[in-house]
PDB file of C-alpha atoms in Angstrom:
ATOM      1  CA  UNK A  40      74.563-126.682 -52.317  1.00  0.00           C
ATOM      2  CA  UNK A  41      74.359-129.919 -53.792  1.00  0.00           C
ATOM      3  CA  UNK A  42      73.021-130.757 -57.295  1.00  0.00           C
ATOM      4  CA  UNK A  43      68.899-130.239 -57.882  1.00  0.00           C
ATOM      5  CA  UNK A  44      67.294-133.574 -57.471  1.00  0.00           C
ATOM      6  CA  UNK A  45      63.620-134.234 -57.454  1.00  0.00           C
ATOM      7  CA  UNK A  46      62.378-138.153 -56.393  1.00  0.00           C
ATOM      8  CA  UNK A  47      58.488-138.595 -56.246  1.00  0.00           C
ATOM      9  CA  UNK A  48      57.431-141.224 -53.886  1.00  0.00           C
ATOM     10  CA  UNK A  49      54.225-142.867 -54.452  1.00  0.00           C
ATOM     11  CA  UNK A  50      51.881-143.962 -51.881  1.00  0.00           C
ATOM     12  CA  UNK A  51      51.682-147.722 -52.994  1.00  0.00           C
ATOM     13  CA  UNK A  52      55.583-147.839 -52.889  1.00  0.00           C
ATOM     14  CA  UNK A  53      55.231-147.743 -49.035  1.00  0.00           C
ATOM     15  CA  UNK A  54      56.171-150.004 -46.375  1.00  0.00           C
ATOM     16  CA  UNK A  55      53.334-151.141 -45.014  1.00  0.00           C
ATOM     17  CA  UNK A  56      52.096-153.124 -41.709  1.00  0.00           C
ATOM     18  CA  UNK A  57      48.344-154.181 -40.581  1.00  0.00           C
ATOM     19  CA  UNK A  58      47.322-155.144 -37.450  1.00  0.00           C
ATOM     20  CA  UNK A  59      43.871-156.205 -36.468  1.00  0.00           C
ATOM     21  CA  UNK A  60      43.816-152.631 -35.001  1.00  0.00           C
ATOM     22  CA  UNK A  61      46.675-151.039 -36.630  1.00  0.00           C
ATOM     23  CA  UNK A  62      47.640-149.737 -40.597  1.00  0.00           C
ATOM     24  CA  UNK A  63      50.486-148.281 -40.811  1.00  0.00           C
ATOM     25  CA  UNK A  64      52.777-146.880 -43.905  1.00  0.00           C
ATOM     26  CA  UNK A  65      55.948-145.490 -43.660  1.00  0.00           C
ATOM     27  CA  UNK A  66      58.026-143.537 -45.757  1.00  0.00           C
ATOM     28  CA  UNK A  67      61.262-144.980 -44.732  1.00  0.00           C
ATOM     29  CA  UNK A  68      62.686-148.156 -43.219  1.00  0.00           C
ATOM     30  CA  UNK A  69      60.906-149.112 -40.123  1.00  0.00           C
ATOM     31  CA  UNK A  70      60.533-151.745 -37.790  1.00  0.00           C
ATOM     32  CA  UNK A  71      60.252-155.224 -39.896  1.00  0.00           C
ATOM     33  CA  UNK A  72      60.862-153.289 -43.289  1.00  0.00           C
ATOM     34  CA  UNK A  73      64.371-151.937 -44.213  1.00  0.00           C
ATOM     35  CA  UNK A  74      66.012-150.949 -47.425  1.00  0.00           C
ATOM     36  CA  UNK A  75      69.648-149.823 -46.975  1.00  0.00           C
ATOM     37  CA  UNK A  76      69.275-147.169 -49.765  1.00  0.00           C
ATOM     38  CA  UNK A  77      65.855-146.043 -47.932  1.00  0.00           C
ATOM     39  CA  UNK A  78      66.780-145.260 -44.020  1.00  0.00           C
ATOM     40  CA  UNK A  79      65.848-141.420 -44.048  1.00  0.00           C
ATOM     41  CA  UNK A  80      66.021-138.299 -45.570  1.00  0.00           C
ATOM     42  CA  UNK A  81      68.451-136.031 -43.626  1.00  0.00           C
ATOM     43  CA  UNK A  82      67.625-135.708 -40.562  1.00  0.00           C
ATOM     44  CA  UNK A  83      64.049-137.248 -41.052  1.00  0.00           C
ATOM     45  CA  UNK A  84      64.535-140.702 -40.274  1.00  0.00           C
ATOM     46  CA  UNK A  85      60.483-141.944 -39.537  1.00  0.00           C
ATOM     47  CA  UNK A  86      57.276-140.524 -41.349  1.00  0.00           C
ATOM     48  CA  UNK A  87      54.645-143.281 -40.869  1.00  0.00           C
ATOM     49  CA  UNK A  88      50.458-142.223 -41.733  1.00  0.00           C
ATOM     50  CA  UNK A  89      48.852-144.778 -39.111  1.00  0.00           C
ATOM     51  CA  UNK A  90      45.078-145.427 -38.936  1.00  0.00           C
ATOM     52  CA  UNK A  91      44.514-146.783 -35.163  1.00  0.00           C
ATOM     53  CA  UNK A  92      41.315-148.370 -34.610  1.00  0.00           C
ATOM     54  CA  UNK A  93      39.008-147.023 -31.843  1.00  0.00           C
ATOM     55  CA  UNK A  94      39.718-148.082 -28.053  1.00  0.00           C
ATOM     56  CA  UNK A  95      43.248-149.342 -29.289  1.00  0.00           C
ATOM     57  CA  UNK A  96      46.936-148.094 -29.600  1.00  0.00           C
ATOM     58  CA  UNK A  97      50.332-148.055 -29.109  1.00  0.00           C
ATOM     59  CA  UNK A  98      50.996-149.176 -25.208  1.00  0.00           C
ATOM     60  CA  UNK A  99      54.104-147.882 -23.158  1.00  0.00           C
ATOM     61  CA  UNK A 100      57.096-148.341 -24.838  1.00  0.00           C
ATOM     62  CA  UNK A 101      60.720-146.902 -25.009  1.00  0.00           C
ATOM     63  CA  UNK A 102      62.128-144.237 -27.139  1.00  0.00           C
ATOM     64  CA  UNK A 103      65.817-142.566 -27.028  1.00  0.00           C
ATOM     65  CA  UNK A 104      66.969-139.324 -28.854  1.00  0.00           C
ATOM     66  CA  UNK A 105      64.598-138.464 -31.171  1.00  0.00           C
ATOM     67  CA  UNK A 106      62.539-135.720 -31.814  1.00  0.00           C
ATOM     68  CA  UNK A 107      58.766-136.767 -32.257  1.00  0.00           C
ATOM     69  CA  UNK A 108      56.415-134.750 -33.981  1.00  0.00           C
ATOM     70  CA  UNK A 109      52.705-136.107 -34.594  1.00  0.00           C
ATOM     71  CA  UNK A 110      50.146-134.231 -36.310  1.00  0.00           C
ATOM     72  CA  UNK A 111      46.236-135.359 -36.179  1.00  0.00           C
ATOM     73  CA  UNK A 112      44.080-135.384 -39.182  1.00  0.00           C
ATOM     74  CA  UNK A 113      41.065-137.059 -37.640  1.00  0.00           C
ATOM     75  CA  UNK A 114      40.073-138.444 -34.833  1.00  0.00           C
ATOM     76  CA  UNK A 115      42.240-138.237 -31.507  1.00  0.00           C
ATOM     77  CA  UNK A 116      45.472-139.864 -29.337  1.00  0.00           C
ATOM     78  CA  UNK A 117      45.760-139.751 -25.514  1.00  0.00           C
ATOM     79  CA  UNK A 118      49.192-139.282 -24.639  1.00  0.00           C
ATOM     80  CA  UNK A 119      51.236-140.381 -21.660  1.00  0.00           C
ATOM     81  CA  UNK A 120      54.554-140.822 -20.441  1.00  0.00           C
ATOM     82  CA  UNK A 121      57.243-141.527 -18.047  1.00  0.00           C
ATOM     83  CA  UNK A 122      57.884-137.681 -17.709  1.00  0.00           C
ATOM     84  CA  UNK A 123      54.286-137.221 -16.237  1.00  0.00           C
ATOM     85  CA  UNK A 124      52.903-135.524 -19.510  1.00  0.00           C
ATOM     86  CA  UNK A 125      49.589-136.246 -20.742  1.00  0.00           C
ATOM     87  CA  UNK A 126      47.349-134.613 -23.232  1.00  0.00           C
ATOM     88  CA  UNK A 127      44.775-135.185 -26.074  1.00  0.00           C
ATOM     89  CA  UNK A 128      46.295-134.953 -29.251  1.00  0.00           C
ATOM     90  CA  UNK A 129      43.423-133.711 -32.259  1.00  0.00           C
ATOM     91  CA  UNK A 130      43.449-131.935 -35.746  1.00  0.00           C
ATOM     92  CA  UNK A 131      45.034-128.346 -35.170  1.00  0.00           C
ATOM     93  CA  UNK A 132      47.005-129.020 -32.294  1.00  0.00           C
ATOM     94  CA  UNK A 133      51.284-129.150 -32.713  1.00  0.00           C
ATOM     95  CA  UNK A 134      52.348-131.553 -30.365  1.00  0.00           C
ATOM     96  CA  UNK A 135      55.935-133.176 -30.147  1.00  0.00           C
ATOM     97  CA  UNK A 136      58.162-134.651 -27.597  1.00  0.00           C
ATOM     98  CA  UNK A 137      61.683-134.632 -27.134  1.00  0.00           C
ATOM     99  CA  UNK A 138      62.559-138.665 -26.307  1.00  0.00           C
ATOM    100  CA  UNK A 139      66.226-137.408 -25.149  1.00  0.00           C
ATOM    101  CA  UNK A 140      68.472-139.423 -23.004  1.00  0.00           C
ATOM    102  CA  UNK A 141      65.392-141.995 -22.732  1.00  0.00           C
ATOM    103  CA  UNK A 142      61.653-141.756 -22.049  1.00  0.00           C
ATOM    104  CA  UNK A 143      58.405-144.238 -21.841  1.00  0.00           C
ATOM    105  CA  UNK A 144      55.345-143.370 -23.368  1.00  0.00           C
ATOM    106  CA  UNK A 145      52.027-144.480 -24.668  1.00  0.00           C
ATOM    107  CA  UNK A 146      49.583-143.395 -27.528  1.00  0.00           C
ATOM    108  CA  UNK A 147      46.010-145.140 -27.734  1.00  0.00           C
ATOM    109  CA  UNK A 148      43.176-143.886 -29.637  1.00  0.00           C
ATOM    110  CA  UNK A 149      40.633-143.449 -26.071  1.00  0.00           C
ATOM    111  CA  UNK A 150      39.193-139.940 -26.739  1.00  0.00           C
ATOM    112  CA  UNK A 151      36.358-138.872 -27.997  1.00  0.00           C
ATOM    113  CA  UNK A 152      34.735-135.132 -28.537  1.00  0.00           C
ATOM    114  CA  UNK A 153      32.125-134.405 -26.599  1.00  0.00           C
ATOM    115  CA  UNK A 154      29.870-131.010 -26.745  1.00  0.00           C
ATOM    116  CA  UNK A 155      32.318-129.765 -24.132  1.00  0.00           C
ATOM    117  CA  UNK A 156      35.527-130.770 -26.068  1.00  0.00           C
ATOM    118  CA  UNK A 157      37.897-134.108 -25.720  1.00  0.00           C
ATOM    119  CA  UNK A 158      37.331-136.724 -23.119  1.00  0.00           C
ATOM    120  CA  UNK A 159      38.776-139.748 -22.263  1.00  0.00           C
ATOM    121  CA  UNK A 160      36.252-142.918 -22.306  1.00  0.00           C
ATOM    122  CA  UNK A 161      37.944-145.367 -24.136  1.00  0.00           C
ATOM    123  CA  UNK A 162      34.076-147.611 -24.638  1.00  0.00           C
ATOM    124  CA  UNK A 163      32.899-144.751 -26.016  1.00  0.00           C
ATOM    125  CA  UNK A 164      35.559-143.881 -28.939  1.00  0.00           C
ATOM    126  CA  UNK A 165      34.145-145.219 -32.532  1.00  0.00           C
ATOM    127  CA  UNK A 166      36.639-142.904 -34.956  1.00  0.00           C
ATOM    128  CA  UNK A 167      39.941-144.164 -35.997  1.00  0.00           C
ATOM    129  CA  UNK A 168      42.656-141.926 -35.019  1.00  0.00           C
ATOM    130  CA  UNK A 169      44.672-141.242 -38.175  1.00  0.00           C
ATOM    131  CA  UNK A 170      47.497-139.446 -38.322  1.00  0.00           C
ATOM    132  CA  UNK A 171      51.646-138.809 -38.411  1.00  0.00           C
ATOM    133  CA  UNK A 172      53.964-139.525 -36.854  1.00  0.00           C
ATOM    134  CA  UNK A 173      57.709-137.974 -37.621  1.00  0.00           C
ATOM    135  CA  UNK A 174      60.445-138.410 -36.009  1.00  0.00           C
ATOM    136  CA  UNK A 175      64.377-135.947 -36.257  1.00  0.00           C
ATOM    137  CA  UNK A 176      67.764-136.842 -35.022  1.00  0.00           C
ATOM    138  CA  UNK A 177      68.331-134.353 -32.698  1.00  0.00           C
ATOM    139  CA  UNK A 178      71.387-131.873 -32.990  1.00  0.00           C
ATOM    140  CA  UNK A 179      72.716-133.460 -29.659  1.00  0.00           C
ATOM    141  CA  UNK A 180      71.887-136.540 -27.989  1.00  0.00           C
ATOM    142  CA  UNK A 181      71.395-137.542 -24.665  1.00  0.00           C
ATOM    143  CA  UNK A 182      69.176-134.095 -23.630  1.00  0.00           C
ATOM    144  CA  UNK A 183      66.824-134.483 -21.010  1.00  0.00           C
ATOM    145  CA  UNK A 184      63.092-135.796 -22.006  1.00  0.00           C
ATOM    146  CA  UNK A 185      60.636-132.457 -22.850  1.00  0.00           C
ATOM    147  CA  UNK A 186      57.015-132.429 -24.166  1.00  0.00           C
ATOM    148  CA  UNK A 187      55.063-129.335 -25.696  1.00  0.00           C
ATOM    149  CA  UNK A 188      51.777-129.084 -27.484  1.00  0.00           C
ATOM    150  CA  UNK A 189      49.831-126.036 -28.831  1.00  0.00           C
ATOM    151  CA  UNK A 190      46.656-124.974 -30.051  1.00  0.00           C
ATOM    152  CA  UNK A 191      46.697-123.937 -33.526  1.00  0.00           C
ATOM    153  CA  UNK A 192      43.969-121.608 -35.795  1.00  0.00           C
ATOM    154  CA  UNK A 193      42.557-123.276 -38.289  1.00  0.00           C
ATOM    155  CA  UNK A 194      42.127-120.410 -40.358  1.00  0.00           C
ATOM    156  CA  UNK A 195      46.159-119.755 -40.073  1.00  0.00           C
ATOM    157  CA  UNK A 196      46.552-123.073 -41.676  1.00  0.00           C
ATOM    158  CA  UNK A 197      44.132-122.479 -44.589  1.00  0.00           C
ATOM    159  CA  UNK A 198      45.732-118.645 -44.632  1.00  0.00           C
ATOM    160  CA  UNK A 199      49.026-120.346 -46.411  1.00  0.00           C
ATOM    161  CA  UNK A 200      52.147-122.386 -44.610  1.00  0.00           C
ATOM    162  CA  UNK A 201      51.759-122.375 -41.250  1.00  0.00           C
ATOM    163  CA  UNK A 202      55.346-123.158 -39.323  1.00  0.00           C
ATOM    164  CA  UNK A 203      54.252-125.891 -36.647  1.00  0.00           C
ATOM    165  CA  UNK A 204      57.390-127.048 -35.361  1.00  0.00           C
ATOM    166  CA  UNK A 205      60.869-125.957 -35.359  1.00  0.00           C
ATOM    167  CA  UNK A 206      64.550-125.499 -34.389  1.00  0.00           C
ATOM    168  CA  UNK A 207      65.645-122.144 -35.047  1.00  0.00           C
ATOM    169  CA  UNK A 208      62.275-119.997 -36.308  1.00  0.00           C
ATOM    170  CA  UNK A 209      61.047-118.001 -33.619  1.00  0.00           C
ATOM    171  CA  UNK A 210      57.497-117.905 -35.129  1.00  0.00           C
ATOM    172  CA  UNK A 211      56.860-121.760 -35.281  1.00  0.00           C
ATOM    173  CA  UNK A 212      54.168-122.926 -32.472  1.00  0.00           C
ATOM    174  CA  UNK A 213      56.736-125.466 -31.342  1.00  0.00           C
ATOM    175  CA  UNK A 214      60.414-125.764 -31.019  1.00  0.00           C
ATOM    176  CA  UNK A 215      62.640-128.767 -31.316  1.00  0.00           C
ATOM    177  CA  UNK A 216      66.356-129.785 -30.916  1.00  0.00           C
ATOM    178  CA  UNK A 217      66.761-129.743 -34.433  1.00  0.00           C
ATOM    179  CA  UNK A 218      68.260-126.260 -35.519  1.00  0.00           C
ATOM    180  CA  UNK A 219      68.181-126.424 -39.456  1.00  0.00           C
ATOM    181  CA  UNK A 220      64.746-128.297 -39.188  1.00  0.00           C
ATOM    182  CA  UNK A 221      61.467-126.601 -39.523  1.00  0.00           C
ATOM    183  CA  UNK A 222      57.700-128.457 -40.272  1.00  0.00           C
ATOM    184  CA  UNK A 223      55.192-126.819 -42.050  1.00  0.00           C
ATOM    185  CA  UNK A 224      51.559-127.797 -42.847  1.00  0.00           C
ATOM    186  CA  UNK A 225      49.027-126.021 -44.573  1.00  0.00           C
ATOM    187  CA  UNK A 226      45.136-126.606 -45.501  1.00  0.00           C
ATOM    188  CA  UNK A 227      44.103-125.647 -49.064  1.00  0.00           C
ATOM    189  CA  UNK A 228      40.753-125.640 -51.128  1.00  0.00           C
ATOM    190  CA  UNK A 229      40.471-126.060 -54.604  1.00  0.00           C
ATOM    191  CA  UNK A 230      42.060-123.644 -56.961  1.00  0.00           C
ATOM    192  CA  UNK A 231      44.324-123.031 -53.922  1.00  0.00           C
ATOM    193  CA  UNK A 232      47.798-121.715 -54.629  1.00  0.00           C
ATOM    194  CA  UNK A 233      50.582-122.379 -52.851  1.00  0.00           C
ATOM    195  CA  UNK A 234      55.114-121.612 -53.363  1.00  0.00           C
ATOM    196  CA  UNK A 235      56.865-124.241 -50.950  1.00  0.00           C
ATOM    197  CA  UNK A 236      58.690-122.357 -48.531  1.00  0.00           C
ATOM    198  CA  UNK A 237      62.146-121.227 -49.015  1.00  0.00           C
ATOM    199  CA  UNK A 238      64.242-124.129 -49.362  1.00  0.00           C
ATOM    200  CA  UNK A 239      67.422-125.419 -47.380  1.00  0.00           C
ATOM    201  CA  UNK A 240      69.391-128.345 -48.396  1.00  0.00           C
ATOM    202  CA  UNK A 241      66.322-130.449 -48.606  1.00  0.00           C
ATOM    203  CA  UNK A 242      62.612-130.402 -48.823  1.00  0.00           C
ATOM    204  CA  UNK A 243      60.249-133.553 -48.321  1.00  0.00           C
ATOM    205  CA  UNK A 244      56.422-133.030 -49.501  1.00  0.00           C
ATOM    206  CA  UNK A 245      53.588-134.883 -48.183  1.00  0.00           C
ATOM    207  CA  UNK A 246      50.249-135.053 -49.364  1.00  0.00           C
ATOM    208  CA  UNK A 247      48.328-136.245 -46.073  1.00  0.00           C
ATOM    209  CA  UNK A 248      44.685-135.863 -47.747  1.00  0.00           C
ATOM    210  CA  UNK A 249      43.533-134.455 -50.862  1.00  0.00           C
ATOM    211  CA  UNK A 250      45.204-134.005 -54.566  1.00  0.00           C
ATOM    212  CA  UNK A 251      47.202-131.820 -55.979  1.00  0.00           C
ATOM    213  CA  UNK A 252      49.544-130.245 -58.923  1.00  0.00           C
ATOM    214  CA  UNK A 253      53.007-128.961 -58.486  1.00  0.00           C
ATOM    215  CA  UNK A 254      55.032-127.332 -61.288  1.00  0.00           C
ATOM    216  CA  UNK A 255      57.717-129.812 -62.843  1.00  0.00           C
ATOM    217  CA  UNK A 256      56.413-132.883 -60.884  1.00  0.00           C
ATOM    218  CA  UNK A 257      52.473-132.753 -61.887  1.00  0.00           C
ATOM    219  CA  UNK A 258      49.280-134.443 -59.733  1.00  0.00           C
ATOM    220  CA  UNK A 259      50.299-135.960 -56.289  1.00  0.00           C
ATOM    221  CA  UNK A 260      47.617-137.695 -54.577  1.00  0.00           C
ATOM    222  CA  UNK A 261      46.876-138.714 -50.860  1.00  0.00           C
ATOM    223  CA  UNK A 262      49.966-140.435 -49.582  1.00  0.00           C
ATOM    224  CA  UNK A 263      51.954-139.809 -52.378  1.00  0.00           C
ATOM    225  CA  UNK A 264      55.442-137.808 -51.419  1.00  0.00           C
ATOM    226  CA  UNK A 265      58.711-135.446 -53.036  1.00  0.00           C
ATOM    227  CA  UNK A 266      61.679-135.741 -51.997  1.00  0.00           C
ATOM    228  CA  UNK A 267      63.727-132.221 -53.519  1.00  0.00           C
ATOM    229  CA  UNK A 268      67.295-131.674 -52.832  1.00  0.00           C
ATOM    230  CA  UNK A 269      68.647-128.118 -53.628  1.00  0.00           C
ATOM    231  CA  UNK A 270      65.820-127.459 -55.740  1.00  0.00           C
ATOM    232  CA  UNK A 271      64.178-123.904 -56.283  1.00  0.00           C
ATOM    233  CA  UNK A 272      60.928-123.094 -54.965  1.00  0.00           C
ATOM    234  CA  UNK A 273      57.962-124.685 -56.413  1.00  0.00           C
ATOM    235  CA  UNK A 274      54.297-123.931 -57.223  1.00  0.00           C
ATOM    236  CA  UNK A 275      51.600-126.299 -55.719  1.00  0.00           C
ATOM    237  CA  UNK A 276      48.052-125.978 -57.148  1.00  0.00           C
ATOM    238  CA  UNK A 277      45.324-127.936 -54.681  1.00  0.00           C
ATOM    239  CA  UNK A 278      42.942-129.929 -57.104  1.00  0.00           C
ATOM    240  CA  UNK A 279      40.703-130.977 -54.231  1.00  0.00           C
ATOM    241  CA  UNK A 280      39.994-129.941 -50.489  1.00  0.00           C
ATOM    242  CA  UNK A 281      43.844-130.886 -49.770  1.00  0.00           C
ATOM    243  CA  UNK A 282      46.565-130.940 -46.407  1.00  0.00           C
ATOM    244  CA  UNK A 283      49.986-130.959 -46.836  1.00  0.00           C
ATOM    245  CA  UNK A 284      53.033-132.075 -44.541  1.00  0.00           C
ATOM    246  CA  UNK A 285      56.336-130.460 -45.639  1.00  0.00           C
ATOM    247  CA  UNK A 286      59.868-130.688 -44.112  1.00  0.00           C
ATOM    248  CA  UNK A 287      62.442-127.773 -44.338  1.00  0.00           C
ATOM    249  CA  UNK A 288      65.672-129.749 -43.689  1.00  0.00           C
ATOM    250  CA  UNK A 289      68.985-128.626 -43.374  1.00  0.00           C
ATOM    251  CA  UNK A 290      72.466-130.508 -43.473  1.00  0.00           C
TER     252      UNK A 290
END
């Protein structure tokens, strides 16, 4: 185990890029922004919180081994790719998809909720889509191209940490090719109480929305992150209606 190390990340220490459609900030290097001592965290090499305006997104582009994880806080994504995948990606669903030996995909912010649940209809779409987007090196590269989504309970995730996506825990909504990597979220309310979950090698926190207090660190706000390396488990106390993002990461 390597020596404790706790590094808070603030949110207006992130790269950042804006689009006439498009704000996005990432947590490590990315696209036009790189910093040699700032490339990843393990095996947790993207974690970007992008705001996509309505009728607007990402069209079809490439991606090669890399496990890609995006969780919804508001808003939605239609999702499509060269695998013949498609779905509606919205708050409470785990989604990811495994980019493998190579795959093509789009993400544009075209649905809406209707009375009768998501639909497509790009001129009628006024909500951003905001989100993240994460992606982990896979444990092997060159696997052939997978996608899986799942509805989750709302009340699981305000219930305590929720497992949403995984390599080895039988119990997460999602698997990945990423064995000693496992992503958590949970909802909290004020005066919430919450111990991160047992750790591995690393842990990195995220607050997505909302404020909060952890023991030896104090008040993290939105977009503000912790990066903990062999440290024990920690107490986080929600100051506000709060949603956090946490990696369990491995070697």
């Amino acid at each position: 185990m390597p020596e404790a190390t706790i590094e808070i990340r603030r949110a207006d220490g992130r790269f950042e890029t804006r689009t006439d459609w498009l704000r996005s900030r990432s947590s490590f290097s990315f696209g036009p922004h790189y910093d040699p001592d700032n490339v990843g965290f393990g095996p947790l090499v993207v974690h970007n919180h992008e705001l996509v305006s309505a009728g607007t997104g990402f069209d079809t582009h490439p991606h090669a081994d890399a496990e890609i994880v995006t969780w919804v806080l508001s808003g939605a994504l239609v999702h499509q790719d060269s695998s013949g995948h498609s779905g509606i990606i919205h708050p409470g669903l785990a989604q990811r998809m495994s980019a493998g030996s190579g795959i093509l995909h789009s993400e544009r912010n075209d649905a809406y909720r209707g009375t009768d649940g998501w639909r497509v209809e790009p001129a009628r779409v006024v909500e951003p889509a905001d989100y993240v987007q994460m992606w982990i090196l896979p444990d092997e590269s060159g696997l052939i191209p997978s996608y899986d989504q799942r509805e989750l309970d709302r009340d699981d995730l305000a219930a305590g940490w929720l497992p949403v996506a995984s390599g080895s825990r039988t119990d997460a909504a999602i698997m990945i090719n990423s064995a000693d990597s496992t992503f958590w979220v949970t909802i909290m309310k004020p005066g919430d109480r919450r111990v991160l979950p047992a750790q591995q090698v690393r842990i990195h926190l995220y607050v997505a929305r909302g404020t909060v207090a952890v023991q030896e660190i104090g008040e993290l706000g939105e977009g503000d992150a912790v990066r903990l390396t062999g440290a024990e488990p920690l107490t986080v106390n929600a100051l506000s209606e709060s949603e956090l993002l946490l990696w369990e990461l491995g070697r």
